[in-house]
mmCIF file of C-alpha atoms and ligand atoms in Angstrom:
data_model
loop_
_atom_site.group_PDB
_atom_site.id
_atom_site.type_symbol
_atom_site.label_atom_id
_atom_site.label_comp_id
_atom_site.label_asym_id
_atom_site.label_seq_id
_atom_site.Cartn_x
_atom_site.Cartn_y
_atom_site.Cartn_z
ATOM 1 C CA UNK V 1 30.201 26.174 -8.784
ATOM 2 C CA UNK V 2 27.745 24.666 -10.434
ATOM 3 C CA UNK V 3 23.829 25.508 -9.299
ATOM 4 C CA UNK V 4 22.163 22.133 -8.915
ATOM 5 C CA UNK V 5 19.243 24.282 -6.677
ATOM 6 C CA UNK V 6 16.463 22.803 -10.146
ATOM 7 C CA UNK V 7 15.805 19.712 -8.479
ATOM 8 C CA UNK V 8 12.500 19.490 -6.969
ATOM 9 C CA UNK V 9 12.231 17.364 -4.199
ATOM 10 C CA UNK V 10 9.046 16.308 -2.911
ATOM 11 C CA UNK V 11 8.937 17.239 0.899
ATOM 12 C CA UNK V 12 8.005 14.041 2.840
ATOM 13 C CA UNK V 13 6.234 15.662 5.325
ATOM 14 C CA UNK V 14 6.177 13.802 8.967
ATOM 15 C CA UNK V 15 2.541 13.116 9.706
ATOM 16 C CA UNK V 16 0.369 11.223 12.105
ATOM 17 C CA UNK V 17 -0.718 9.450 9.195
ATOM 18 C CA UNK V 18 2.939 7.843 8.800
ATOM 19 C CA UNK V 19 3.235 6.745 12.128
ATOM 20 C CA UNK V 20 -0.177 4.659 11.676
ATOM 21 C CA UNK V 21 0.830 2.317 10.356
ATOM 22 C CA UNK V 22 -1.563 -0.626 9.249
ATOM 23 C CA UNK V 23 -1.028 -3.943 6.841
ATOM 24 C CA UNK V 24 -3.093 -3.810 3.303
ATOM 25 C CA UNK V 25 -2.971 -6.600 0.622
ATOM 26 C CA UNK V 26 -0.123 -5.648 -1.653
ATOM 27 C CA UNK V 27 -2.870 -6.344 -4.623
ATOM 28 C CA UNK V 28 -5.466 -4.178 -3.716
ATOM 29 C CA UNK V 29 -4.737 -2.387 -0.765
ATOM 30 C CA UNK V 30 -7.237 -3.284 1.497
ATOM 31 C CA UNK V 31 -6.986 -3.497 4.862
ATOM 32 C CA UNK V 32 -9.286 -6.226 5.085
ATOM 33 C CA UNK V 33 -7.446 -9.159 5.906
ATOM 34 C CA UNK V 34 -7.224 -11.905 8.046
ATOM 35 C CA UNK V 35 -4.192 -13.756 9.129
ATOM 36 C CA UNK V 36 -4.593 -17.544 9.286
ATOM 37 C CA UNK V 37 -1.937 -19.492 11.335
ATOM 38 C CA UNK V 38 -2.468 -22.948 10.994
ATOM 39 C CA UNK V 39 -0.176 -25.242 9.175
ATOM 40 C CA UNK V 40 4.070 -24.331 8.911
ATOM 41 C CA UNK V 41 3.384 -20.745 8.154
ATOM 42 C CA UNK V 42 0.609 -18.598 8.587
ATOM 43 C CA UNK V 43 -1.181 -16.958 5.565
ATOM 44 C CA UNK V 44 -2.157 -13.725 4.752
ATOM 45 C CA UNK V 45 -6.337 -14.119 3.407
ATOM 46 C CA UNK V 46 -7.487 -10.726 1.498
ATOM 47 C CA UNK V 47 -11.206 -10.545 1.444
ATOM 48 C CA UNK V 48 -11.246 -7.778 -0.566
ATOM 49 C CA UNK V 49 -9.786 -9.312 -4.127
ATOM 50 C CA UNK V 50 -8.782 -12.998 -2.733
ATOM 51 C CA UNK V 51 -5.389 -13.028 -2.562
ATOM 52 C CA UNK V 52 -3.448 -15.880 -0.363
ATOM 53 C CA UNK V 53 -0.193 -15.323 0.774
ATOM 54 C CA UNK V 54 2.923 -14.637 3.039
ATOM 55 C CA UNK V 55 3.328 -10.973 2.371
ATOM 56 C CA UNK V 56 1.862 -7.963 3.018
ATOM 57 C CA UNK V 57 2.526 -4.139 2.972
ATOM 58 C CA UNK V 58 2.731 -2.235 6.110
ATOM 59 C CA UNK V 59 1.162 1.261 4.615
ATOM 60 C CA UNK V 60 -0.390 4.512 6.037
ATOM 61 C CA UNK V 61 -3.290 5.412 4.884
ATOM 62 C CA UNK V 62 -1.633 7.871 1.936
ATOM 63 C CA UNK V 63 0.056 4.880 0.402
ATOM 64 C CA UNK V 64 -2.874 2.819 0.848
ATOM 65 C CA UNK V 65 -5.407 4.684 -1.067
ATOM 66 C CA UNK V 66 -2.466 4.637 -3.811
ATOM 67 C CA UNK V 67 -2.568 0.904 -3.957
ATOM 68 C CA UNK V 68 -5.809 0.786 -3.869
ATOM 69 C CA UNK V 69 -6.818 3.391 -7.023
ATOM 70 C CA UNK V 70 -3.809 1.517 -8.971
ATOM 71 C CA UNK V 71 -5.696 -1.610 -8.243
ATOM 72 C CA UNK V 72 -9.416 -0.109 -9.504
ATOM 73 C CA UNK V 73 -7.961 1.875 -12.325
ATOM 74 C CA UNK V 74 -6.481 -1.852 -13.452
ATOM 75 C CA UNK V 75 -9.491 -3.847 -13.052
ATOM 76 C CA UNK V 76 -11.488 -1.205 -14.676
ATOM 77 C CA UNK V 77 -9.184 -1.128 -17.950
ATOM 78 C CA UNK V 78 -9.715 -5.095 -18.066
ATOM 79 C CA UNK V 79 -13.475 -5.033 -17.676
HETATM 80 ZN ZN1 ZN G 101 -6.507 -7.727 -1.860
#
């Protein structure tokens, strides 16, 4: 038999933090948005870095501090 016992898994640990769940911009992860409804479809309005659209990411707050450095870290290599 062969030992395959090397992989490391990362526990993903059951917290309160992933049942609170909240919708951030998928840009920048901020939970600032606002959800506009008129015309066919309703649009997604980030205040935070502008973005306009249909989609957005239903995070905790882990993954939405993740988003969020990612999207600093980029705007501070293009500065
Ligand atoms: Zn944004």
């Amino acid at each position: 038999m062969e030992d395959n016992d090397d992989i490391e898994f990362k526990d993903v640990q059951e917290s309160d933090d992933d049942k609170n769940l909240i919708q951030v911009c998928p840009v920048c992860g901020s939970p600032d948005l606002y959800y506009e409804a008129g015309g066919v479809e309703g649009l997604y309005h980030c205040k935070y870095c502008g973005y306009i659209g249909g989609f957005v990411i239903d995070a905790n707050p882990r993954m939405m501090k993740l988003i969020r450095d990612e999207y600093e870290s980029k705007a501070r290599i293009s500065e």
